[in-house]
PDB file of C-alpha atoms in Angstrom:
ATOM      1  CA  UNK A   1      -0.026  -0.035  -0.176  1.00 87.00           C
ATOM      2  CA  UNK A   2       1.338   3.708  -0.888  1.00 96.00           C
ATOM      3  CA  UNK A   3       1.966   5.592   2.283  1.00 98.00           C
ATOM      4  CA  UNK A   4      -0.586   8.258   2.920  1.00 98.00           C
ATOM      5  CA  UNK A   5       0.952  11.665   3.245  1.00 98.00           C
ATOM      6  CA  UNK A   6       0.212  15.455   3.290  1.00 98.00           C
ATOM      7  CA  UNK A   7       2.765  17.901   2.277  1.00 98.00           C
ATOM      8  CA  UNK A   8       2.676  21.268   3.978  1.00 98.00           C
ATOM      9  CA  UNK A   9       4.990  23.648   2.182  1.00 98.00           C
ATOM     10  CA  UNK A  10       6.134  27.226   0.862  1.00 97.00           C
ATOM     11  CA  UNK A  11       7.121  26.894  -2.689  1.00 96.00           C
ATOM     12  CA  UNK A  12       9.954  28.026  -2.924  1.00 91.00           C
ATOM     13  CA  UNK A  13      12.398  26.274  -5.438  1.00 93.00           C
ATOM     14  CA  UNK A  14      13.616  23.322  -3.294  1.00 94.00           C
ATOM     15  CA  UNK A  15       9.806  22.909  -2.394  1.00 96.00           C
ATOM     16  CA  UNK A  16       9.250  22.615  -6.139  1.00 96.00           C
ATOM     17  CA  UNK A  17      11.947  19.741  -6.708  1.00 96.00           C
ATOM     18  CA  UNK A  18      10.402  18.027  -3.604  1.00 98.00           C
ATOM     19  CA  UNK A  19       6.979  18.109  -4.991  1.00 98.00           C
ATOM     20  CA  UNK A  20       8.127  17.123  -8.594  1.00 98.00           C
ATOM     21  CA  UNK A  21       9.973  14.056  -7.212  1.00 98.00           C
ATOM     22  CA  UNK A  22       7.007  13.323  -4.898  1.00 98.00           C
ATOM     23  CA  UNK A  23       4.433  13.255  -7.690  1.00 98.00           C
ATOM     24  CA  UNK A  24       6.305  10.386  -9.469  1.00 97.00           C
ATOM     25  CA  UNK A  25       6.493   8.064  -6.526  1.00 97.00           C
ATOM     26  CA  UNK A  26       4.093   5.499  -6.495  1.00 97.00           C
ATOM     27  CA  UNK A  27       4.946   4.521  -3.166  1.00 98.00           C
ATOM     28  CA  UNK A  28       3.422   7.787  -1.913  1.00 98.00           C
ATOM     29  CA  UNK A  29      -0.373   8.528  -1.824  1.00 98.00           C
ATOM     30  CA  UNK A  30      -0.591  12.606  -1.512  1.00 98.00           C
ATOM     31  CA  UNK A  31      -3.577  13.203   0.083  1.00 98.00           C
ATOM     32  CA  UNK A  32      -3.342  17.015  -0.386  1.00 98.00           C
ATOM     33  CA  UNK A  33      -0.831  19.855  -0.328  1.00 98.00           C
ATOM     34  CA  UNK A  34      -1.063  22.755   2.314  1.00 98.00           C
ATOM     35  CA  UNK A  35       0.623  25.846   1.329  1.00 98.00           C
ATOM     36  CA  UNK A  36       1.714  28.386   4.231  1.00 98.00           C
ATOM     37  CA  UNK A  37       3.342  31.835   4.222  1.00 97.00           C
ATOM     38  CA  UNK A  38       6.839  31.327   4.113  1.00 96.00           C
ATOM     39  CA  UNK A  39       9.580  31.564   1.219  1.00 93.00           C
ATOM     40  CA  UNK A  40       6.731  34.066  -0.305  1.00 95.00           C
ATOM     41  CA  UNK A  41       3.491  35.500   0.790  1.00 96.00           C
ATOM     42  CA  UNK A  42       0.604  33.199   1.006  1.00 97.00           C
ATOM     43  CA  UNK A  43      -0.939  34.099  -2.335  1.00 97.00           C
ATOM     44  CA  UNK A  44       2.151  33.128  -4.110  1.00 96.00           C
ATOM     45  CA  UNK A  45       2.829  30.114  -2.381  1.00 97.00           C
ATOM     46  CA  UNK A  46      -0.569  28.853  -3.218  1.00 98.00           C
ATOM     47  CA  UNK A  47      -0.151  29.852  -6.886  1.00 97.00           C
ATOM     48  CA  UNK A  48       3.303  28.434  -7.171  1.00 97.00           C
ATOM     49  CA  UNK A  49       1.752  25.147  -5.769  1.00 98.00           C
ATOM     50  CA  UNK A  50      -0.872  25.066  -8.207  1.00 98.00           C
ATOM     51  CA  UNK A  51       1.579  25.577 -11.061  1.00 97.00           C
ATOM     52  CA  UNK A  52       3.829  22.805  -9.777  1.00 97.00           C
ATOM     53  CA  UNK A  53       1.145  20.264  -9.612  1.00 97.00           C
ATOM     54  CA  UNK A  54       0.049  21.177 -13.266  1.00 97.00           C
ATOM     55  CA  UNK A  55       3.666  21.039 -14.358  1.00 97.00           C
ATOM     56  CA  UNK A  56       4.119  17.618 -12.619  1.00 97.00           C
ATOM     57  CA  UNK A  57       0.634  16.298 -14.356  1.00 96.00           C
ATOM     58  CA  UNK A  58      -0.869  16.074 -10.624  1.00 97.00           C
ATOM     59  CA  UNK A  59      -3.669  18.159 -11.083  1.00 96.00           C
ATOM     60  CA  UNK A  60      -5.578  15.677  -9.264  1.00 97.00           C
ATOM     61  CA  UNK A  61      -3.861  16.662  -6.009  1.00 98.00           C
ATOM     62  CA  UNK A  62      -5.860  19.039  -4.025  1.00 98.00           C
ATOM     63  CA  UNK A  63      -4.234  22.175  -2.808  1.00 98.00           C
ATOM     64  CA  UNK A  64      -5.110  24.185   0.423  1.00 98.00           C
ATOM     65  CA  UNK A  65      -4.471  27.703   1.481  1.00 98.00           C
ATOM     66  CA  UNK A  66      -3.103  27.785   4.957  1.00 98.00           C
ATOM     67  CA  UNK A  67      -2.080  30.647   7.391  1.00 98.00           C
ATOM     68  CA  UNK A  68      -0.939  33.751   5.654  1.00 97.00           C
ATOM     69  CA  UNK A  69       1.178  34.985   8.467  1.00 97.00           C
ATOM     70  CA  UNK A  70       3.218  33.489  11.506  1.00 98.00           C
ATOM     71  CA  UNK A  71       1.544  32.830  14.785  1.00 97.00           C
ATOM     72  CA  UNK A  72       2.802  35.937  16.743  1.00 96.00           C
ATOM     73  CA  UNK A  73       5.525  37.680  14.542  1.00 95.00           C
ATOM     74  CA  UNK A  74       5.697  39.653  11.395  1.00 96.00           C
ATOM     75  CA  UNK A  75       6.352  37.600   8.267  1.00 96.00           C
ATOM     76  CA  UNK A  76       9.989  37.040   6.551  1.00 95.00           C
ATOM     77  CA  UNK A  77      10.371  35.548   3.282  1.00 92.00           C
ATOM     78  CA  UNK A  78      13.065  33.365   1.795  1.00 82.00           C
ATOM     79  CA  UNK A  79      16.112  35.079   0.223  1.00 73.00           C
ATOM     80  CA  UNK A  80      17.234  32.761  -2.607  1.00 73.00           C
ATOM     81  CA  UNK A  81      13.986  32.049  -4.413  1.00 74.00           C
ATOM     82  CA  UNK A  82      13.613  35.220  -6.811  1.00 75.00           C
ATOM     83  CA  UNK A  83      10.907  37.402  -6.842  1.00 80.00           C
ATOM     84  CA  UNK A  84       8.153  35.091  -7.600  1.00 87.00           C
ATOM     85  CA  UNK A  85       9.516  32.234  -5.337  1.00 89.00           C
ATOM     86  CA  UNK A  86      10.520  29.980  -8.370  1.00 93.00           C
ATOM     87  CA  UNK A  87      13.720  31.757  -9.471  1.00 90.00           C
ATOM     88  CA  UNK A  88      13.405  33.105 -13.034  1.00 88.00           C
ATOM     89  CA  UNK A  89      11.171  30.422 -14.198  1.00 92.00           C
ATOM     90  CA  UNK A  90       7.922  31.336 -15.635  1.00 91.00           C
ATOM     91  CA  UNK A  91       5.581  28.775 -15.326  1.00 92.00           C
ATOM     92  CA  UNK A  92       1.732  29.058 -17.155  1.00 91.00           C
ATOM     93  CA  UNK A  93      -0.970  30.572 -15.036  1.00 92.00           C
ATOM     94  CA  UNK A  94      -2.783  27.725 -13.277  1.00 94.00           C
ATOM     95  CA  UNK A  95      -5.888  26.294 -14.466  1.00 95.00           C
ATOM     96  CA  UNK A  96      -6.572  24.333 -11.193  1.00 93.00           C
ATOM     97  CA  UNK A  97      -8.200  26.262  -8.342  1.00 97.00           C
ATOM     98  CA  UNK A  98      -7.443  26.211  -4.661  1.00 98.00           C
ATOM     99  CA  UNK A  99      -9.829  24.259  -2.496  1.00 98.00           C
ATOM    100  CA  UNK A 100     -11.993  26.450  -0.679  1.00 98.00           C
ATOM    101  CA  UNK A 101     -11.268  24.309   2.647  1.00 98.00           C
ATOM    102  CA  UNK A 102      -8.685  26.139   4.952  1.00 98.00           C
ATOM    103  CA  UNK A 103      -5.442  24.051   5.131  1.00 98.00           C
ATOM    104  CA  UNK A 104      -5.684  23.830   8.922  1.00 98.00           C
ATOM    105  CA  UNK A 105      -9.116  22.403   8.608  1.00 98.00           C
ATOM    106  CA  UNK A 106      -8.004  19.921   6.148  1.00 98.00           C
ATOM    107  CA  UNK A 107      -5.340  18.854   8.580  1.00 98.00           C
ATOM    108  CA  UNK A 108      -7.695  18.486  11.534  1.00 98.00           C
ATOM    109  CA  UNK A 109     -10.526  16.604   9.236  1.00 98.00           C
ATOM    110  CA  UNK A 110      -7.842  14.545   7.717  1.00 98.00           C
ATOM    111  CA  UNK A 111      -6.356  13.526  10.898  1.00 98.00           C
ATOM    112  CA  UNK A 112      -9.882  12.981  12.615  1.00 98.00           C
ATOM    113  CA  UNK A 113     -10.872  10.953   9.671  1.00 98.00           C
ATOM    114  CA  UNK A 114      -7.764   8.600   9.982  1.00 98.00           C
ATOM    115  CA  UNK A 115      -8.157   8.167  13.753  1.00 98.00           C
ATOM    116  CA  UNK A 116     -12.005   7.148  12.997  1.00 98.00           C
ATOM    117  CA  UNK A 117     -10.462   4.579  10.372  1.00 96.00           C
ATOM    118  CA  UNK A 118      -7.867   3.415  13.051  1.00 97.00           C
ATOM    119  CA  UNK A 119      -5.183   4.754  10.543  1.00 97.00           C
ATOM    120  CA  UNK A 120      -2.403   7.284  10.484  1.00 98.00           C
ATOM    121  CA  UNK A 121      -1.021   9.854   8.201  1.00 98.00           C
ATOM    122  CA  UNK A 122       2.621  10.890   7.600  1.00 98.00           C
ATOM    123  CA  UNK A 123       2.908  14.703   7.442  1.00 98.00           C
ATOM    124  CA  UNK A 124       5.757  16.354   5.424  1.00 98.00           C
ATOM    125  CA  UNK A 125       6.641  19.812   6.148  1.00 98.00           C
ATOM    126  CA  UNK A 126       8.844  21.701   3.955  1.00 98.00           C
ATOM    127  CA  UNK A 127       8.243  25.243   5.352  1.00 97.00           C
ATOM    128  CA  UNK A 128       7.352  27.100   8.602  1.00 98.00           C
ATOM    129  CA  UNK A 129       5.397  25.014  10.901  1.00 98.00           C
ATOM    130  CA  UNK A 130       2.245  27.580  11.392  1.00 98.00           C
ATOM    131  CA  UNK A 131      -0.252  25.483   9.726  1.00 98.00           C
ATOM    132  CA  UNK A 132       0.300  22.095  11.752  1.00 98.00           C
ATOM    133  CA  UNK A 133       0.794  24.376  14.997  1.00 98.00           C
ATOM    134  CA  UNK A 134      -2.609  26.177  14.597  1.00 98.00           C
ATOM    135  CA  UNK A 135      -4.071  22.726  13.799  1.00 98.00           C
ATOM    136  CA  UNK A 136      -2.659  21.343  16.967  1.00 98.00           C
ATOM    137  CA  UNK A 137      -3.751  24.312  19.216  1.00 98.00           C
ATOM    138  CA  UNK A 138      -7.293  23.952  17.865  1.00 98.00           C
ATOM    139  CA  UNK A 139      -7.491  20.198  18.154  1.00 97.00           C
ATOM    140  CA  UNK A 140      -4.527  18.669  20.213  1.00 97.00           C
ATOM    141  CA  UNK A 141      -6.124  15.231  19.737  1.00 97.00           C
ATOM    142  CA  UNK A 142      -5.171  15.109  15.910  1.00 98.00           C
ATOM    143  CA  UNK A 143      -1.872  14.019  17.115  1.00 97.00           C
ATOM    144  CA  UNK A 144      -3.270  10.651  17.500  1.00 97.00           C
ATOM    145  CA  UNK A 145      -3.811  10.266  13.494  1.00 98.00           C
ATOM    146  CA  UNK A 146      -0.383  11.369  12.634  1.00 98.00           C
ATOM    147  CA  UNK A 147       1.975   8.353  12.179  1.00 98.00           C
ATOM    148  CA  UNK A 148       5.092  10.729  12.121  1.00 98.00           C
ATOM    149  CA  UNK A 149       6.332  14.258  11.066  1.00 98.00           C
ATOM    150  CA  UNK A 150       8.962  14.485   8.911  1.00 98.00           C
ATOM    151  CA  UNK A 151      10.436  17.913   8.433  1.00 98.00           C
ATOM    152  CA  UNK A 152      13.136  19.999   7.117  1.00 98.00           C
ATOM    153  CA  UNK A 153      14.088  22.891   9.632  1.00 98.00           C
ATOM    154  CA  UNK A 154      16.605  23.543  12.236  1.00 98.00           C
ATOM    155  CA  UNK A 155      20.440  23.891  12.471  1.00 97.00           C
ATOM    156  CA  UNK A 156      22.362  22.274  15.379  1.00 97.00           C
ATOM    157  CA  UNK A 157      26.110  21.682  14.856  1.00 93.00           C
ATOM    158  CA  UNK A 158      25.911  23.859  11.652  1.00 93.00           C
ATOM    159  CA  UNK A 159      25.314  27.657  11.682  1.00 91.00           C
ATOM    160  CA  UNK A 160      22.113  29.205  10.754  1.00 91.00           C
ATOM    161  CA  UNK A 161      21.300  30.247   7.432  1.00 91.00           C
ATOM    162  CA  UNK A 162      18.925  33.230   8.037  1.00 86.00           C
ATOM    163  CA  UNK A 163      20.618  34.411  11.163  1.00 93.00           C
ATOM    164  CA  UNK A 164      23.991  33.600  12.904  1.00 94.00           C
ATOM    165  CA  UNK A 165      22.065  30.935  14.780  1.00 96.00           C
ATOM    166  CA  UNK A 166      18.747  29.979  13.021  1.00 97.00           C
ATOM    167  CA  UNK A 167      17.489  28.232   9.816  1.00 96.00           C
ATOM    168  CA  UNK A 168      14.991  30.052   8.063  1.00 96.00           C
ATOM    169  CA  UNK A 169      11.744  27.790   8.667  1.00 97.00           C
ATOM    170  CA  UNK A 170      12.374  27.848  12.296  1.00 98.00           C
ATOM    171  CA  UNK A 171      12.993  31.624  12.141  1.00 97.00           C
ATOM    172  CA  UNK A 172      10.079  32.143  10.200  1.00 97.00           C
ATOM    173  CA  UNK A 173       7.583  31.050  12.796  1.00 98.00           C
ATOM    174  CA  UNK A 174       9.662  29.959  16.243  1.00 98.00           C
ATOM    175  CA  UNK A 175       6.473  29.757  18.208  1.00 98.00           C
ATOM    176  CA  UNK A 176       4.803  27.463  15.742  1.00 98.00           C
ATOM    177  CA  UNK A 177       8.006  25.297  15.829  1.00 98.00           C
ATOM    178  CA  UNK A 178       7.734  25.463  19.784  1.00 98.00           C
ATOM    179  CA  UNK A 179       4.317  23.935  19.646  1.00 98.00           C
ATOM    180  CA  UNK A 180       4.862  21.423  17.366  1.00 98.00           C
ATOM    181  CA  UNK A 181       8.012  20.072  19.035  1.00 97.00           C
ATOM    182  CA  UNK A 182       6.248  20.276  22.472  1.00 96.00           C
ATOM    183  CA  UNK A 183       3.649  17.813  21.189  1.00 94.00           C
ATOM    184  CA  UNK A 184       4.002  14.030  21.148  1.00 89.00           C
ATOM    185  CA  UNK A 185       4.235  13.465  17.588  1.00 97.00           C
ATOM    186  CA  UNK A 186       7.018  11.262  16.556  1.00 97.00           C
ATOM    187  CA  UNK A 187       9.398  13.404  14.430  1.00 98.00           C
ATOM    188  CA  UNK A 188      12.239  13.109  12.138  1.00 98.00           C
ATOM    189  CA  UNK A 189      14.143  16.498  11.484  1.00 98.00           C
ATOM    190  CA  UNK A 190      16.392  17.083   8.351  1.00 98.00           C
ATOM    191  CA  UNK A 191      18.246  20.084   9.535  1.00 98.00           C
ATOM    192  CA  UNK A 192      20.988  22.133   7.867  1.00 96.00           C
ATOM    193  CA  UNK A 193      23.349  19.323   9.428  1.00 97.00           C
ATOM    194  CA  UNK A 194      21.961  16.770   6.936  1.00 97.00           C
ATOM    195  CA  UNK A 195      20.951  19.137   3.907  1.00 96.00           C
ATOM    196  CA  UNK A 196      24.567  20.579   3.956  1.00 94.00           C
ATOM    197  CA  UNK A 197      25.781  17.215   2.890  1.00 96.00           C
ATOM    198  CA  UNK A 198      23.951  17.134  -0.278  1.00 96.00           C
ATOM    199  CA  UNK A 199      25.119  19.842  -2.474  1.00 93.00           C
ATOM    200  CA  UNK A 200      23.512  20.223  -5.866  1.00 94.00           C
ATOM    201  CA  UNK A 201      26.417  21.375  -8.042  1.00 93.00           C
ATOM    202  CA  UNK A 202      26.272  22.439 -11.629  1.00 91.00           C
ATOM    203  CA  UNK A 203      27.506  18.826 -12.788  1.00 94.00           C
ATOM    204  CA  UNK A 204      24.426  17.486 -10.966  1.00 94.00           C
ATOM    205  CA  UNK A 205      22.143  19.952 -12.542  1.00 93.00           C
ATOM    206  CA  UNK A 206      23.385  18.958 -16.284  1.00 95.00           C
ATOM    207  CA  UNK A 207      22.632  15.388 -15.466  1.00 96.00           C
ATOM    208  CA  UNK A 208      19.058  16.129 -14.189  1.00 95.00           C
ATOM    209  CA  UNK A 209      18.444  18.185 -17.296  1.00 95.00           C
ATOM    210  CA  UNK A 210      19.567  15.170 -19.568  1.00 96.00           C
ATOM    211  CA  UNK A 211      17.497  12.732 -17.875  1.00 96.00           C
ATOM    212  CA  UNK A 212      14.264  14.676 -16.859  1.00 96.00           C
ATOM    213  CA  UNK A 213      12.481  14.826 -20.136  1.00 95.00           C
ATOM    214  CA  UNK A 214       9.457  17.232 -20.809  1.00 95.00           C
ATOM    215  CA  UNK A 215      10.216  19.059 -17.433  1.00 96.00           C
ATOM    216  CA  UNK A 216      13.855  19.449 -18.286  1.00 96.00           C
ATOM    217  CA  UNK A 217      13.708  23.192 -18.988  1.00 95.00           C
ATOM    218  CA  UNK A 218      11.943  24.578 -16.046  1.00 95.00           C
ATOM    219  CA  UNK A 219      13.772  21.977 -13.869  1.00 95.00           C
ATOM    220  CA  UNK A 220      17.116  23.129 -15.013  1.00 93.00           C
ATOM    221  CA  UNK A 221      16.157  26.622 -14.633  1.00 93.00           C
ATOM    222  CA  UNK A 222      15.144  26.118 -11.018  1.00 94.00           C
ATOM    223  CA  UNK A 223      18.261  24.137 -10.328  1.00 92.00           C
ATOM    224  CA  UNK A 224      20.517  26.710 -12.001  1.00 88.00           C
ATOM    225  CA  UNK A 225      19.114  29.640  -9.920  1.00 84.00           C
ATOM    226  CA  UNK A 226      19.684  27.763  -6.856  1.00 76.00           C
ATOM    227  CA  UNK A 227      23.248  27.765  -7.360  1.00 75.00           C
ATOM    228  CA  UNK A 228      24.747  29.862  -4.269  1.00 61.00           C
ATOM    229  CA  UNK A 229      28.297  30.293  -5.675  1.00 55.00           C
ATOM    230  CA  UNK A 230      29.597  30.202  -2.047  1.00 60.00           C
ATOM    231  CA  UNK A 231      32.483  27.754  -2.234  1.00 60.00           C
ATOM    232  CA  UNK A 232      33.586  29.145   1.145  1.00 67.00           C
ATOM    233  CA  UNK A 233      30.634  27.807   3.041  1.00 69.00           C
ATOM    234  CA  UNK A 234      29.795  24.755   1.077  1.00 67.00           C
ATOM    235  CA  UNK A 235      33.007  23.707  -0.445  1.00 71.00           C
ATOM    236  CA  UNK A 236      31.786  23.988  -3.898  1.00 63.00           C
ATOM    237  CA  UNK A 237      29.376  25.725  -6.621  1.00 71.00           C
ATOM    238  CA  UNK A 238      25.634  24.751  -6.129  1.00 72.00           C
ATOM    239  CA  UNK A 239      23.232  24.995  -3.012  1.00 84.00           C
ATOM    240  CA  UNK A 240      21.809  22.719  -0.638  1.00 91.00           C
ATOM    241  CA  UNK A 241      19.171  20.231  -1.319  1.00 93.00           C
ATOM    242  CA  UNK A 242      16.907  21.021   1.586  1.00 94.00           C
ATOM    243  CA  UNK A 243      13.509  20.204   1.146  1.00 97.00           C
ATOM    244  CA  UNK A 244      13.543  16.973  -1.436  1.00 97.00           C
ATOM    245  CA  UNK A 245      15.542  15.078   1.459  1.00 98.00           C
ATOM    246  CA  UNK A 246      12.191  14.983   3.230  1.00 98.00           C
ATOM    247  CA  UNK A 247      10.849  12.937   0.139  1.00 98.00           C
ATOM    248  CA  UNK A 248      14.068  11.132  -0.176  1.00 98.00           C
ATOM    249  CA  UNK A 249      13.940   9.960   3.434  1.00 98.00           C
ATOM    250  CA  UNK A 250      10.300   8.665   3.027  1.00 98.00           C
ATOM    251  CA  UNK A 251      11.331   6.566  -0.085  1.00 98.00           C
ATOM    252  CA  UNK A 252      14.612   5.358   1.412  1.00 98.00           C
ATOM    253  CA  UNK A 253      15.271   5.939   5.212  1.00 98.00           C
ATOM    254  CA  UNK A 254      18.275   3.416   4.923  1.00 98.00           C
ATOM    255  CA  UNK A 255      20.293   6.267   3.326  1.00 98.00           C
ATOM    256  CA  UNK A 256      19.965   8.375   6.517  1.00 98.00           C
ATOM    257  CA  UNK A 257      21.455   7.910   9.889  1.00 98.00           C
ATOM    258  CA  UNK A 258      19.547   9.452  12.856  1.00 98.00           C
ATOM    259  CA  UNK A 259      20.256  10.252  16.535  1.00 98.00           C
ATOM    260  CA  UNK A 260      17.671  10.847  19.129  1.00 98.00           C
ATOM    261  CA  UNK A 261      17.760  14.081  20.939  1.00 98.00           C
ATOM    262  CA  UNK A 262      15.656  16.513  22.860  1.00 97.00           C
ATOM    263  CA  UNK A 263      15.088  19.668  20.913  1.00 98.00           C
ATOM    264  CA  UNK A 264      14.072  22.915  22.251  1.00 97.00           C
ATOM    265  CA  UNK A 265      13.225  25.965  19.972  1.00 98.00           C
ATOM    266  CA  UNK A 266      14.227  29.702  21.195  1.00 97.00           C
ATOM    267  CA  UNK A 267      11.099  31.959  20.665  1.00 97.00           C
ATOM    268  CA  UNK A 268      11.880  34.693  23.255  1.00 95.00           C
ATOM    269  CA  UNK A 269      15.457  35.829  22.738  1.00 94.00           C
ATOM    270  CA  UNK A 270      15.808  38.084  19.689  1.00 93.00           C
ATOM    271  CA  UNK A 271      19.518  37.328  19.525  1.00 94.00           C
ATOM    272  CA  UNK A 272      18.933  33.659  18.807  1.00 96.00           C
ATOM    273  CA  UNK A 273      15.238  33.793  17.891  1.00 97.00           C
ATOM    274  CA  UNK A 274      14.427  30.461  16.045  1.00 97.00           C
ATOM    275  CA  UNK A 275      17.468  28.789  17.216  1.00 97.00           C
ATOM    276  CA  UNK A 276      16.953  24.895  17.528  1.00 98.00           C
ATOM    277  CA  UNK A 277      19.003  23.626  20.719  1.00 97.00           C
ATOM    278  CA  UNK A 278      19.646  19.888  20.945  1.00 97.00           C
ATOM    279  CA  UNK A 279      20.151  18.035  24.039  1.00 98.00           C
ATOM    280  CA  UNK A 280      22.284  15.125  22.761  1.00 97.00           C
ATOM    281  CA  UNK A 281      23.511  13.781  25.867  1.00 96.00           C
ATOM    282  CA  UNK A 282      20.356  14.162  28.318  1.00 95.00           C
ATOM    283  CA  UNK A 283      21.551  17.394  30.197  1.00 97.00           C
ATOM    284  CA  UNK A 284      17.853  18.781  30.525  1.00 96.00           C
ATOM    285  CA  UNK A 285      16.459  15.601  32.049  1.00 97.00           C
ATOM    286  CA  UNK A 286      13.888  15.362  29.569  1.00 96.00           C
ATOM    287  CA  UNK A 287      13.442  12.329  27.194  1.00 96.00           C
ATOM    288  CA  UNK A 288      14.438  12.774  23.592  1.00 97.00           C
ATOM    289  CA  UNK A 289      11.394  14.063  21.342  1.00 96.00           C
ATOM    290  CA  UNK A 290      12.824  13.805  17.757  1.00 97.00           C
ATOM    291  CA  UNK A 291      15.153  11.703  15.443  1.00 98.00           C
ATOM    292  CA  UNK A 292      17.690  14.276  14.240  1.00 98.00           C
ATOM    293  CA  UNK A 293      19.196  12.965  10.705  1.00 98.00           C
ATOM    294  CA  UNK A 294      23.066  13.191  11.417  1.00 98.00           C
ATOM    295  CA  UNK A 295      24.415  11.561   8.019  1.00 98.00           C
ATOM    296  CA  UNK A 296      23.201  11.187   4.569  1.00 98.00           C
ATOM    297  CA  UNK A 297      24.636   8.925   1.741  1.00 98.00           C
ATOM    298  CA  UNK A 298      24.525  11.839  -0.743  1.00 97.00           C
ATOM    299  CA  UNK A 299      25.661   9.602  -3.622  1.00 97.00           C
ATOM    300  CA  UNK A 300      22.803   7.311  -3.346  1.00 98.00           C
ATOM    301  CA  UNK A 301      20.340  10.137  -2.641  1.00 98.00           C
ATOM    302  CA  UNK A 302      21.303  11.732  -5.920  1.00 97.00           C
ATOM    303  CA  UNK A 303      21.003   8.546  -7.739  1.00 98.00           C
ATOM    304  CA  UNK A 304      17.470   8.353  -6.323  1.00 98.00           C
ATOM    305  CA  UNK A 305      16.631  11.553  -7.553  1.00 97.00           C
ATOM    306  CA  UNK A 306      17.919  10.733 -10.881  1.00 97.00           C
ATOM    307  CA  UNK A 307      15.817   8.079 -11.169  1.00 97.00           C
ATOM    308  CA  UNK A 308      12.679   9.663  -9.870  1.00 97.00           C
ATOM    309  CA  UNK A 309      13.062  12.674 -12.023  1.00 97.00           C
ATOM    310  CA  UNK A 310      13.725  10.612 -15.120  1.00 96.00           C
ATOM    311  CA  UNK A 311      10.238   9.217 -14.903  1.00 97.00           C
ATOM    312  CA  UNK A 312       9.010  12.541 -16.634  1.00 96.00           C
ATOM    313  CA  UNK A 313      11.030  11.466 -19.502  1.00 93.00           C
ATOM    314  CA  UNK A 314       9.394   8.024 -19.632  1.00 83.00           C
ATOM    315  CA  UNK A 315       5.784   9.758 -19.433  1.00 69.00           C
ATOM    316  CA  UNK A 316       6.578  12.239 -22.081  1.00 59.00           C
TER     317      UNK A 316
END
């Protein structure tokens, strides 16, 4: 049976790559896509999600608009995604329309329905955690319908990528992150510690363009725009493959090593706002609440994505 998942995201170039990879994975049953304010304002992340579903030939997947701002702070937006969130890539205006149901209500209804069927859903979070935190604040019992949460966010042994200490998704809504990490949901975290091990170089981009068939042009444009050209930080040209690693983890968890820890999120200090602090050695006296990915087999992860995105050539 395909794994039932909900993808909560803020597209975003790396979100787009993650979605396009998930669309051609029969192992995943995508129940819906929830958009949230993050890399771009909500109106744009919703539009981008609709455009990406059409590019991927998956207009059958419903898209829901979620929270238009963080729980308590003013919105911030991504720095590496261009003016429209998709770099310089211009996709056709979406034909598909957003669902009338709010994303938070969709999350609640989906989890309650799963509980009633004695089943569970896997949540994939690629952006700020505002939608899920709001749903948990309204109906804490929905945690019973969640098998696990697999999220991209945080920084532990790596420095932050949006502030000195903080990764963007956590800084964008630290209060939401605090709510989610304080819940009892089993959680796997792909932080900058993991994503900085998987750098999408120009050589990788060339190979993706060669194998991806009908989506090769927009995919190549997205990936080329993602090049940070920061050899000092990443050791080469290219950019970290952040959000797609959530999909890779679902499909091939054996390619990832994890370590359990208790994670706390700073949501009071402006100096370290959004910092994720891991108690690796039990100093807090509290039990671990997440599994943090500490090592990634980057070579095999790239091989996985080559195989996935080559399916667009097979289906051309």
